[in-house]
């Protein structure tokens, strides 16, 4: 039986306060157990894209200086700031951040920044798989 409010308010009734606290904790635990479990995070879905590479430029469409790990994409498909995983691109597989756009980068097309112009030319045009790790906030 739970103590009354008057018993809890009286000085020196530590046992009554402890009993009330224990009852409240039990009620909260009971309710928490009935709460639905959060959905497990989904694995990103890999989509077919075409990849090319670029090596020149100083500033991206986002205002940042070009550097390794940046990619240009169509902002209607992959908004600026999106973090993507590129697969099936050989040694260039990895995680990239969409920080640039380009007039020739439209639809499911990504343009990877590669520092070496010779390596960018060798990269050519490849079919790759792209999955969105974190969507941009455009």
Coordinates of C-alpha atoms in Angstrom, one line a residue:
X1 CA 0.0 0.0 0.0
X2 CA 1.3 3.5 -0.9
X3 CA 1.7 6.1 1.8
X4 CA -0.7 9.0 1.9
X5 CA 0.4 12.5 0.9
X6 CA 0.2 13.6 4.6
X7 CA 2.6 10.8 5.6
X8 CA 5.1 11.8 3.0
X9 CA 5.0 15.4 4.0
X10 CA 5.6 14.7 7.7
X11 CA 9.2 15.2 8.8
X12 CA 11.0 12.0 9.6
X13 CA 9.0 9.8 7.4
X14 CA 11.9 8.6 5.3
X15 CA 10.4 5.2 4.8
X16 CA 7.2 6.7 3.3
X17 CA 9.2 8.8 0.9
X18 CA 11.3 5.8 -0.2
X19 CA 8.2 3.7 -0.7
X20 CA 6.6 6.5 -2.9
X21 CA 9.8 6.9 -4.9
X22 CA 10.0 3.2 -5.5
X23 CA 6.4 3.0 -6.6
X24 CA 6.9 5.9 -9.0
X25 CA 10.0 4.3 -10.5
X26 CA 8.2 1.0 -11.0
X27 CA 5.4 2.8 -12.8
X28 CA 7.8 4.6 -15.1
X29 CA 9.7 1.4 -15.8
X30 CA 6.4 -0.4 -16.7
X31 CA 5.4 2.4 -19.1
X32 CA 8.8 2.5 -20.7
X33 CA 8.6 -1.3 -21.3
X34 CA 5.5 -0.8 -23.4
X35 CA 7.0 1.9 -25.6
X36 CA 7.5 0.7 -29.2
X37 CA 11.1 0.0 -30.2
X38 CA 12.8 2.5 -32.5
X39 CA 13.2 1.2 -36.0
X40 CA 16.7 -0.2 -36.8
X41 CA 18.7 2.1 -39.1
X42 CA 18.4 1.1 -42.7
X43 CA 21.4 0.3 -44.7
X44 CA 21.9 2.9 -47.5
X45 CA 20.6 1.7 -50.9
X46 CA 23.3 1.8 -53.6
X47 CA 22.1 3.4 -56.9
X48 CA 23.6 3.2 -60.3
X49 CA 25.5 6.4 -61.3
X50 CA 28.0 7.5 -63.9
X51 CA 31.3 8.9 -62.5
X52 CA 33.8 11.1 -64.1
X53 CA 36.7 13.0 -62.6
X54 CA 38.0 16.6 -62.6
X55 CA 41.3 18.1 -61.4
X56 CA 41.1 21.8 -62.0
X57 CA 39.4 24.6 -60.1
X58 CA 39.9 26.5 -57.0
X59 CA 36.5 27.1 -55.4
X60 CA 33.5 24.8 -55.3
X61 CA 29.9 25.9 -55.7
X62 CA 29.6 25.7 -51.9
X63 CA 32.4 28.2 -51.5
X64 CA 35.0 25.8 -50.2
X65 CA 38.4 25.2 -51.8
X66 CA 38.6 22.1 -53.9
X67 CA 40.2 19.1 -52.3
X68 CA 40.3 15.4 -52.2
X69 CA 37.1 13.9 -50.9
X70 CA 34.9 16.4 -52.7
X71 CA 32.5 15.5 -55.5
X72 CA 30.4 17.5 -57.9
X73 CA 26.8 16.4 -58.4
X74 CA 23.4 17.6 -59.7
X75 CA 21.9 19.4 -56.7
X76 CA 18.4 18.2 -57.6
X77 CA 19.6 14.6 -57.1
X78 CA 22.3 15.0 -54.4
X79 CA 22.0 18.4 -52.6
X80 CA 25.2 20.2 -51.5
X81 CA 26.5 18.9 -48.2
X82 CA 25.3 15.3 -48.9
X83 CA 27.8 12.6 -47.8
X84 CA 27.9 9.7 -50.2
X85 CA 29.7 6.4 -50.6
X86 CA 31.1 5.6 -54.1
X87 CA 31.7 2.0 -54.9
X88 CA 33.0 0.2 -58.0
X89 CA 35.3 3.0 -58.9
X90 CA 38.5 1.1 -58.3
X91 CA 41.0 2.9 -56.1
X92 CA 38.7 5.8 -55.7
X93 CA 36.0 3.9 -53.7
X94 CA 35.2 5.8 -50.6
X95 CA 33.2 8.4 -48.8
X96 CA 32.8 11.8 -50.5
X97 CA 31.0 15.1 -49.7
X98 CA 29.0 16.8 -52.4
X99 CA 30.4 20.3 -52.4
X100 CA 30.3 21.2 -56.1
X101 CA 28.1 21.3 -59.1
X102 CA 28.7 21.7 -62.8
X103 CA 26.9 22.3 -66.0
X104 CA 27.8 18.9 -67.4
X105 CA 26.9 17.1 -64.1
X106 CA 23.3 16.3 -64.4
X107 CA 21.1 13.5 -63.2
X108 CA 22.8 10.4 -61.7
X109 CA 26.3 11.7 -62.5
X110 CA 29.1 12.4 -60.0
X111 CA 32.3 14.1 -60.8
X112 CA 35.1 13.2 -58.4
X113 CA 37.9 15.6 -57.6
X114 CA 41.3 14.0 -58.2
X115 CA 44.4 16.2 -57.7
X116 CA 46.3 14.7 -60.6
X117 CA 45.0 15.7 -64.0
X118 CA 46.7 12.6 -65.5
X119 CA 44.9 10.4 -63.1
X120 CA 41.6 12.2 -63.7
X121 CA 41.9 11.6 -67.4
X122 CA 42.8 8.0 -66.9
X123 CA 39.7 7.7 -64.6
X124 CA 37.5 8.4 -67.7
X125 CA 33.8 7.6 -67.4
X126 CA 32.8 4.7 -65.2
X127 CA 29.6 3.1 -64.0
X128 CA 29.6 3.2 -60.2
X129 CA 27.3 2.6 -57.3
X130 CA 26.4 5.5 -55.0
X131 CA 24.7 5.3 -51.7
X132 CA 23.7 8.3 -49.6
X133 CA 25.2 8.2 -46.1
X134 CA 23.8 11.6 -45.0
X135 CA 21.5 13.7 -47.2
X136 CA 22.4 17.4 -47.6
X137 CA 20.2 20.1 -46.1
X138 CA 19.7 22.1 -49.3

